[in-house]
Each structure stands twice: as structure tokens, then as C-alpha cells.
């Protein structure tokens, strides 16, 4: 789960980075960059497969999204 307050997102290995983009509004490529994935990492492949290939954990995915959401929220308050 990722979220602040009442906003929670369940992230599973069945999801793709594209799915996470649709759910969070954060660009899939930005999530991939936060996870230090190569530029050609497939955004449509399930996280479970990507995790095995690129050796990251689901907690790292959650942390990356939480970090990006926090950055987005901070940016929107500085208008």
C-alpha cells in the first residue's frame, strides 16, 4: 500500500508500470527511472517479471511511487 491520509494504492506483481501510471497519474517512465531501470525497460511488462530481471523489491516500487507522489504534491503547492 502507498498513500497519505485516506489515499491508498494496492501494488502487486501482476501490475505493470503502465497500470501504475493510470492509477497514480505519475508517468510510467518516471517510476522506472526512480527504480533505476534501463531506458528500454518494457513499461507493459508485469512488475513480477521486471522484478526478477532487474532485481528490485515490491517495497522499492512502493517507496518510489510514494516519493514521486510527494514530489508532485510539493510541486503543486508552489504555484
PDB file of C-alpha atoms in Angstrom:
ATOM      1  CA  UNK A   1       0.000   0.000   0.000  1.00  0.00           C
ATOM      2  CA  UNK A   2       1.127   3.524  -0.777  1.00  0.00           C
ATOM      3  CA  UNK A   3      -0.563   6.692   0.271  1.00  0.00           C
ATOM      4  CA  UNK A   4      -1.061   9.554   2.606  1.00  0.00           C
ATOM      5  CA  UNK A   5      -4.214  10.095   4.590  1.00  0.00           C
ATOM      6  CA  UNK A   6      -7.110   8.223   3.014  1.00  0.00           C
ATOM      7  CA  UNK A   7      -5.405   7.573  -0.330  1.00  0.00           C
ATOM      8  CA  UNK A   8      -4.099   4.006  -0.590  1.00  0.00           C
ATOM      9  CA  UNK A   9      -2.964   2.106  -3.669  1.00  0.00           C
ATOM     10  CA  UNK A  10      -2.501  -1.657  -3.669  1.00  0.00           C
ATOM     11  CA  UNK A  11       0.552  -2.579  -5.741  1.00  0.00           C
ATOM     12  CA  UNK A  12       1.057  -6.200  -6.807  1.00  0.00           C
ATOM     13  CA  UNK A  13       3.411  -8.120  -9.060  1.00  0.00           C
ATOM     14  CA  UNK A  14       0.534  -8.619 -11.520  1.00  0.00           C
ATOM     15  CA  UNK A  15       0.521  -4.899 -12.334  1.00  0.00           C
ATOM     16  CA  UNK A  16       2.612  -3.121 -14.949  1.00  0.00           C
ATOM     17  CA  UNK A  17       4.286   0.284 -14.833  1.00  0.00           C
ATOM     18  CA  UNK A  18       1.620   1.402 -17.315  1.00  0.00           C
ATOM     19  CA  UNK A  19      -1.052   0.281 -14.803  1.00  0.00           C
ATOM     20  CA  UNK A  20       0.634   2.321 -12.086  1.00  0.00           C
ATOM     21  CA  UNK A  21       0.656   5.360 -14.367  1.00  0.00           C
ATOM     22  CA  UNK A  22      -3.103   5.037 -14.907  1.00  0.00           C
ATOM     23  CA  UNK A  23      -3.729   4.648 -11.164  1.00  0.00           C
ATOM     24  CA  UNK A  24      -1.344   7.297  -9.821  1.00  0.00           C
ATOM     25  CA  UNK A  25      -1.064   9.780 -12.682  1.00  0.00           C
ATOM     26  CA  UNK A  26       2.743   9.510 -12.453  1.00  0.00           C
ATOM     27  CA  UNK A  27       4.429   8.764 -15.775  1.00  0.00           C
ATOM     28  CA  UNK A  28       5.478   5.116 -16.028  1.00  0.00           C
ATOM     29  CA  UNK A  29       8.906   6.171 -17.316  1.00  0.00           C
ATOM     30  CA  UNK A  30       9.437   8.339 -14.211  1.00  0.00           C
ATOM     31  CA  UNK A  31       8.633   5.372 -11.978  1.00  0.00           C
ATOM     32  CA  UNK A  32      11.096   3.260 -13.986  1.00  0.00           C
ATOM     33  CA  UNK A  33      13.760   5.957 -13.599  1.00  0.00           C
ATOM     34  CA  UNK A  34      13.151   6.124  -9.837  1.00  0.00           C
ATOM     35  CA  UNK A  35      13.733   2.340  -9.741  1.00  0.00           C
ATOM     36  CA  UNK A  36      16.948   2.795 -11.777  1.00  0.00           C
ATOM     37  CA  UNK A  37      15.604   0.641 -14.600  1.00  0.00           C
ATOM     38  CA  UNK A  38      17.214   0.978 -18.032  1.00  0.00           C
ATOM     39  CA  UNK A  39      15.600   3.355 -20.519  1.00  0.00           C
ATOM     40  CA  UNK A  40      14.428   0.413 -22.645  1.00  0.00           C
ATOM     41  CA  UNK A  41      12.703  -1.459 -19.793  1.00  0.00           C
ATOM     42  CA  UNK A  42       9.242  -2.502 -21.044  1.00  0.00           C
ATOM     43  CA  UNK A  43       6.506  -0.490 -19.321  1.00  0.00           C
ATOM     44  CA  UNK A  44       3.828  -3.035 -20.275  1.00  0.00           C
ATOM     45  CA  UNK A  45       5.535  -5.999 -18.596  1.00  0.00           C
ATOM     46  CA  UNK A  46       4.281  -7.170 -15.201  1.00  0.00           C
ATOM     47  CA  UNK A  47       6.186  -5.944 -12.161  1.00  0.00           C
ATOM     48  CA  UNK A  48       6.794  -9.544 -11.060  1.00  0.00           C
ATOM     49  CA  UNK A  49       8.788 -10.254 -14.232  1.00  0.00           C
ATOM     50  CA  UNK A  50      10.590  -6.909 -14.149  1.00  0.00           C
ATOM     51  CA  UNK A  51      11.460  -7.527 -10.502  1.00  0.00           C
ATOM     52  CA  UNK A  52      13.186 -10.808 -11.378  1.00  0.00           C
ATOM     53  CA  UNK A  53      15.014  -9.289 -14.341  1.00  0.00           C
ATOM     54  CA  UNK A  54      16.182  -6.061 -12.683  1.00  0.00           C
ATOM     55  CA  UNK A  55      16.437  -7.166  -9.030  1.00  0.00           C
ATOM     56  CA  UNK A  56      14.215  -4.698  -7.207  1.00  0.00           C
ATOM     57  CA  UNK A  57      11.640  -5.354  -4.491  1.00  0.00           C
ATOM     58  CA  UNK A  58       7.955  -4.502  -4.362  1.00  0.00           C
ATOM     59  CA  UNK A  59       8.770  -2.292  -1.377  1.00  0.00           C
ATOM     60  CA  UNK A  60      11.152  -0.329  -3.593  1.00  0.00           C
ATOM     61  CA  UNK A  61       8.279   0.158  -6.067  1.00  0.00           C
ATOM     62  CA  UNK A  62       6.047   1.409  -3.248  1.00  0.00           C
ATOM     63  CA  UNK A  63       8.797   3.716  -1.963  1.00  0.00           C
ATOM     64  CA  UNK A  64       9.453   5.081  -5.461  1.00  0.00           C
ATOM     65  CA  UNK A  65       5.787   5.885  -6.010  1.00  0.00           C
ATOM     66  CA  UNK A  66       5.429   7.433  -2.558  1.00  0.00           C
ATOM     67  CA  UNK A  67       8.499   9.589  -3.240  1.00  0.00           C
ATOM     68  CA  UNK A  68       7.213  10.686  -6.645  1.00  0.00           C
ATOM     69  CA  UNK A  69       3.742  11.418  -5.254  1.00  0.00           C
ATOM     70  CA  UNK A  70       5.297  13.534  -2.525  1.00  0.00           C
ATOM     71  CA  UNK A  71       7.391  15.443  -5.106  1.00  0.00           C
ATOM     72  CA  UNK A  72       4.271  16.009  -7.234  1.00  0.00           C
ATOM     73  CA  UNK A  73       2.309  17.284  -4.236  1.00  0.00           C
ATOM     74  CA  UNK A  74       5.109  19.623  -3.199  1.00  0.00           C
ATOM     75  CA  UNK A  75       5.389  20.946  -6.726  1.00  0.00           C
ATOM     76  CA  UNK A  76       1.684  21.698  -6.940  1.00  0.00           C
ATOM     77  CA  UNK A  77       1.785  23.777  -3.742  1.00  0.00           C
ATOM     78  CA  UNK A  78       4.476  26.106  -5.111  1.00  0.00           C
ATOM     79  CA  UNK A  79       2.358  27.664  -7.868  1.00  0.00           C
TER      80      UNK A  79
END
